[in-house]
CSV table of C-alpha atoms and ligand atoms in Angstrom, one decimal:
chain,number,residue,atom,x,y,z
A,1,UNK,CA,-132.3,124.5,-208.1
A,2,UNK,CA,-131.8,127.3,-210.6
A,3,UNK,CA,-131.2,126.1,-214.1
A,4,UNK,CA,-128.7,128.9,-214.8
A,5,UNK,CA,-126.7,127.9,-211.7
A,6,UNK,CA,-126.1,124.4,-213.0
A,7,UNK,CA,-125.7,125.1,-216.7
A,8,UNK,CA,-123.4,128.0,-217.0
A,9,UNK,CA,-121.2,125.3,-218.5
A,10,UNK,CA,-122.7,125.8,-222.0
A,11,UNK,CA,-123.4,122.0,-222.4
A,12,UNK,CA,-125.4,121.1,-225.5
A,13,UNK,CA,-128.0,118.4,-225.9
A,14,UNK,CA,-125.4,116.4,-227.9
A,15,UNK,CA,-123.1,116.3,-224.7
A,16,UNK,CA,-125.9,114.7,-222.6
A,17,UNK,CA,-127.7,112.5,-225.0
A,18,UNK,CA,-127.4,108.7,-225.4
A,19,UNK,CA,-126.0,106.6,-227.0
A,20,UNK,CA,-122.5,107.7,-226.4
A,21,UNK,CA,-119.9,106.9,-229.1
A,22,UNK,CA,-119.0,103.7,-227.4
A,23,UNK,CA,-122.6,102.6,-226.6
A,24,UNK,CA,-124.7,100.3,-228.6
A,25,UNK,CA,-126.9,102.1,-231.2
A,26,UNK,CA,-130.2,103.7,-230.3
A,27,UNK,CA,-132.8,101.0,-230.1
A,28,UNK,CA,-135.6,102.0,-232.5
A,29,UNK,CA,-138.7,100.4,-234.0
A,30,UNK,CA,-139.6,101.0,-237.6
A,31,UNK,CA,-143.1,102.1,-238.5
A,32,UNK,CA,-143.6,98.9,-240.6
A,33,UNK,CA,-141.7,95.8,-241.6
A,34,UNK,CA,-140.8,94.5,-238.1
A,35,UNK,CA,-142.5,91.3,-236.9
A,36,UNK,CA,-144.0,90.8,-233.4
A,37,UNK,CA,-141.1,88.4,-232.7
A,38,UNK,CA,-138.5,91.0,-233.7
A,39,UNK,CA,-140.2,93.7,-231.5
A,40,UNK,CA,-140.4,91.3,-228.6
A,41,UNK,CA,-136.8,90.3,-229.0
A,42,UNK,CA,-135.7,94.0,-229.0
A,43,UNK,CA,-137.9,94.9,-225.9
A,44,UNK,CA,-136.7,91.8,-224.0
A,45,UNK,CA,-133.0,92.3,-224.8
A,46,UNK,CA,-133.0,95.9,-223.4
A,47,UNK,CA,-134.3,97.6,-220.3
A,48,UNK,CA,-135.2,101.0,-221.9
A,49,UNK,CA,-138.5,102.6,-220.8
A,50,UNK,CA,-139.4,103.5,-224.4
A,51,UNK,CA,-138.5,103.2,-228.1
A,52,UNK,CA,-138.5,105.9,-230.8
A,53,UNK,CA,-140.4,104.8,-233.9
A,54,UNK,CA,-138.8,105.8,-237.2
A,55,UNK,CA,-139.8,105.6,-240.9
A,56,UNK,CA,-137.0,103.2,-241.7
A,57,UNK,CA,-133.6,102.2,-240.3
A,58,UNK,CA,-132.1,104.0,-243.3
A,59,UNK,CA,-133.9,107.3,-243.0
A,60,UNK,CA,-134.1,107.5,-239.2
A,61,UNK,CA,-137.0,110.0,-239.6
A,62,UNK,CA,-138.9,110.2,-236.4
A,63,UNK,CA,-142.5,109.1,-236.4
A,64,UNK,CA,-143.3,108.8,-232.7
A,65,UNK,CA,-142.4,107.2,-229.3
A,66,UNK,CA,-143.7,104.1,-227.7
A,67,UNK,CA,-143.4,103.1,-224.0
A,68,UNK,CA,-142.0,99.7,-223.2
A,69,UNK,CA,-144.9,99.1,-220.9
A,70,UNK,CA,-147.6,99.8,-223.5
A,71,UNK,CA,-145.8,97.6,-226.1
A,72,UNK,CA,-145.7,94.6,-223.7
A,73,UNK,CA,-149.3,95.0,-222.7
A,74,UNK,CA,-150.4,95.3,-226.3
A,75,UNK,CA,-148.4,92.3,-227.5
A,76,UNK,CA,-149.5,90.2,-224.5
A,77,UNK,CA,-153.1,91.1,-225.2
A,78,UNK,CA,-153.2,90.6,-228.9
A,79,UNK,CA,-151.2,87.3,-228.9
A,80,UNK,CA,-154.5,85.7,-227.8
A,81,UNK,CA,-156.3,87.1,-230.9
A,82,UNK,CA,-154.7,85.6,-234.0
A,83,UNK,CA,-151.5,87.6,-233.7
A,84,UNK,CA,-148.5,85.4,-234.0
A,85,UNK,CA,-144.8,85.9,-233.8
A,86,UNK,CA,-144.5,86.4,-237.6
A,87,UNK,CA,-147.4,89.0,-237.7
A,88,UNK,CA,-146.2,92.4,-238.9
A,89,UNK,CA,-146.2,95.3,-236.3
A,90,UNK,CA,-147.6,98.4,-238.0
A,91,UNK,CA,-147.5,102.0,-236.6
A,92,UNK,CA,-148.7,103.6,-239.9
A,93,UNK,CA,-152.2,104.9,-240.5
A,94,UNK,CA,-152.8,102.5,-243.3
A,95,UNK,CA,-151.9,98.9,-243.2
A,96,UNK,CA,-149.2,98.1,-245.8
A,97,UNK,CA,-150.0,95.4,-248.4
A,98,UNK,CA,-149.1,91.9,-247.3
A,99,UNK,CA,-149.0,88.5,-248.9
A,100,UNK,CA,-152.5,87.0,-248.9
A,101,UNK,CA,-151.4,84.1,-246.6
A,102,UNK,CA,-149.7,86.5,-244.1
A,103,UNK,CA,-151.1,86.5,-240.6
A,104,UNK,CA,-153.1,89.6,-239.6
A,105,UNK,CA,-150.9,92.6,-238.7
A,106,UNK,CA,-150.7,94.0,-235.2
A,107,UNK,CA,-151.7,97.7,-235.5
A,108,UNK,CA,-150.1,99.7,-232.7
A,109,UNK,CA,-150.5,103.3,-233.9
A,110,UNK,CA,-152.9,103.9,-231.0
A,111,UNK,CA,-150.2,103.4,-228.3
A,112,UNK,CA,-147.7,105.7,-230.0
A,113,UNK,CA,-147.0,109.3,-228.9
A,114,UNK,CA,-147.3,111.0,-232.2
A,115,UNK,CA,-145.5,114.2,-231.0
A,116,UNK,CA,-142.7,113.3,-228.7
A,117,UNK,CA,-140.7,116.3,-227.6
A,118,UNK,CA,-137.5,116.8,-229.6
A,119,UNK,CA,-134.6,119.1,-229.4
A,120,UNK,CA,-131.7,119.4,-231.9
A,121,UNK,CA,-128.2,118.3,-231.0
A,122,UNK,CA,-127.1,121.9,-230.6
A,123,UNK,CA,-129.9,123.0,-228.3
A,124,UNK,CA,-128.2,124.4,-225.1
A,125,UNK,CA,-128.9,122.3,-222.0
A,126,UNK,CA,-130.2,125.2,-220.0
A,127,UNK,CA,-133.1,125.5,-222.4
A,128,UNK,CA,-133.6,121.7,-222.5
A,129,UNK,CA,-133.7,121.5,-218.7
A,130,UNK,CA,-136.1,124.4,-218.5
A,131,UNK,CA,-138.4,122.5,-220.9
A,132,UNK,CA,-138.1,119.2,-218.9
A,133,UNK,CA,-139.1,121.1,-215.8
A,134,UNK,CA,-142.0,123.1,-217.3
A,135,UNK,CA,-143.5,120.2,-219.3
A,136,UNK,CA,-142.7,117.5,-216.7
A,137,UNK,CA,-140.9,115.4,-219.3
A,138,UNK,CA,-139.3,112.0,-218.6
A,139,UNK,CA,-137.4,112.0,-221.8
A,140,UNK,CA,-136.9,113.9,-225.0
A,141,UNK,CA,-135.4,112.9,-228.4
A,142,UNK,CA,-132.5,114.5,-230.1
A,143,UNK,CA,-132.4,115.1,-233.9
A,144,UNK,CA,-130.0,116.6,-236.4
A,145,UNK,CA,-131.4,117.8,-239.8
A,146,UNK,CA,-134.6,115.9,-239.1
A,147,UNK,CA,-132.7,112.6,-238.4
A,148,UNK,CA,-133.0,110.9,-235.1
A,149,UNK,CA,-129.7,110.9,-233.2
A,150,UNK,CA,-130.4,110.1,-229.6
A,151,UNK,CA,-132.4,110.4,-226.4
A,152,UNK,CA,-132.1,112.3,-223.1
A,153,UNK,CA,-133.9,111.1,-220.0
A,154,UNK,CA,-134.4,113.0,-216.8
A,155,UNK,CA,-131.9,110.7,-215.2
A,156,UNK,CA,-129.3,111.5,-217.9
A,157,UNK,CA,-129.7,115.2,-217.0
A,158,UNK,CA,-129.4,114.6,-213.3
A,159,UNK,CA,-126.2,112.5,-213.9
A,160,UNK,CA,-124.8,115.2,-216.1
A,161,UNK,CA,-125.6,117.9,-213.6
A,162,UNK,CA,-123.9,115.8,-210.9
A,163,UNK,CA,-120.8,115.3,-213.0
A,164,UNK,CA,-120.3,119.0,-213.8
A,165,UNK,CA,-120.9,120.0,-210.2
A,166,UNK,CA,-119.2,117.0,-208.6
A,167,UNK,CA,-122.3,116.0,-206.7
A,168,UNK,CA,-124.4,112.9,-206.0
A,169,UNK,CA,-127.2,112.7,-208.7
A,170,UNK,CA,-129.7,111.8,-205.9
A,171,UNK,CA,-128.9,115.0,-204.1
A,172,UNK,CA,-130.1,117.2,-207.0
A,173,UNK,CA,-133.6,118.6,-206.9
A,174,UNK,CA,-135.1,118.6,-210.3
A,175,UNK,CA,-138.7,119.7,-210.2
B,201,ATP,P1,-133.7,104.0,-215.3
B,201,ATP,O1,-134.3,102.8,-216.1
B,201,ATP,O2,-132.5,103.5,-214.5
B,201,ATP,O3,-134.8,104.7,-214.5
B,201,ATP,P2,-133.7,106.2,-217.1
B,201,ATP,O4,-134.8,106.8,-216.3
B,201,ATP,O5,-132.6,107.0,-217.7
B,201,ATP,O6,-133.1,105.0,-216.3
B,201,ATP,P3,-134.3,104.4,-219.4
B,201,ATP,O7,-135.3,104.5,-220.5
B,201,ATP,O8,-134.2,103.0,-218.7
B,201,ATP,O9,-134.6,105.5,-218.3
B,201,ATP,O10,-132.9,104.7,-220.0
B,201,ATP,C1,-131.6,104.2,-219.5
B,201,ATP,C2,-130.5,104.7,-220.3
B,201,ATP,O11,-130.6,104.3,-221.7
B,201,ATP,C3,-130.5,106.3,-220.4
B,201,ATP,O12,-129.2,106.7,-220.4
B,201,ATP,C4,-131.1,106.6,-221.8
B,201,ATP,O13,-130.6,107.8,-222.3
B,201,ATP,C5,-130.8,105.4,-222.6
B,201,ATP,N1,-131.9,105.0,-223.5
B,201,ATP,C6,-133.2,105.1,-223.3
B,201,ATP,N2,-134.0,104.7,-224.3
B,201,ATP,C7,-133.1,104.2,-225.2
B,201,ATP,C8,-133.2,103.5,-226.5
B,201,ATP,N3,-134.4,103.3,-227.0
B,201,ATP,N4,-132.0,103.2,-227.1
B,201,ATP,C9,-130.8,103.4,-226.6
B,201,ATP,N5,-130.6,104.0,-225.4
B,201,ATP,C10,-131.8,104.4,-224.7
């Protein structure tokens, strides 16, 4: 499959990324301030393979990306070692100050990808597809002026290609 063949349609990352206007908001984790219970609830209420980590809900500045699988393994492991549902989950380098009687935090910086691949919303899709192929990406994040806007998975690209060429997504060779 030649990228140019499929993307002479001048699609941009913003045309392919999720969430769509009608979808629920992007599911993100904040680098501090969420409890183990809140993270578990978010993970269990969605089926996404991963979650962007942002500085705060308000800033939406990207910090990293965590895989669902790694989150579940870490939470499952640490629950046996003094981590409780009200423990704070921390992705920062330094542990934020907590009340003296607060349970020990769960430090998860180690499982976070600190440099997830990002494109801007106006990046042409032929370039994005080229990068997915060359780097073997499964997903990339989309930003606008440094704020996180959305996510594009390999499957989203295949679905988009299928839509514009009127084909079955499974029939498209990607790699
Ligand atoms: P599948 O799970 O069927 O293999 P997929 O490979 O696209 O799908 P997922 O991570 O499950 O991977 O994403 C499913 C859909 O949800 C995709 O359209 C993707 O863009 C979107 N998505 C992925 N992560 C998030 C997230 N954290 N918040 C909101 N939407 C997301």
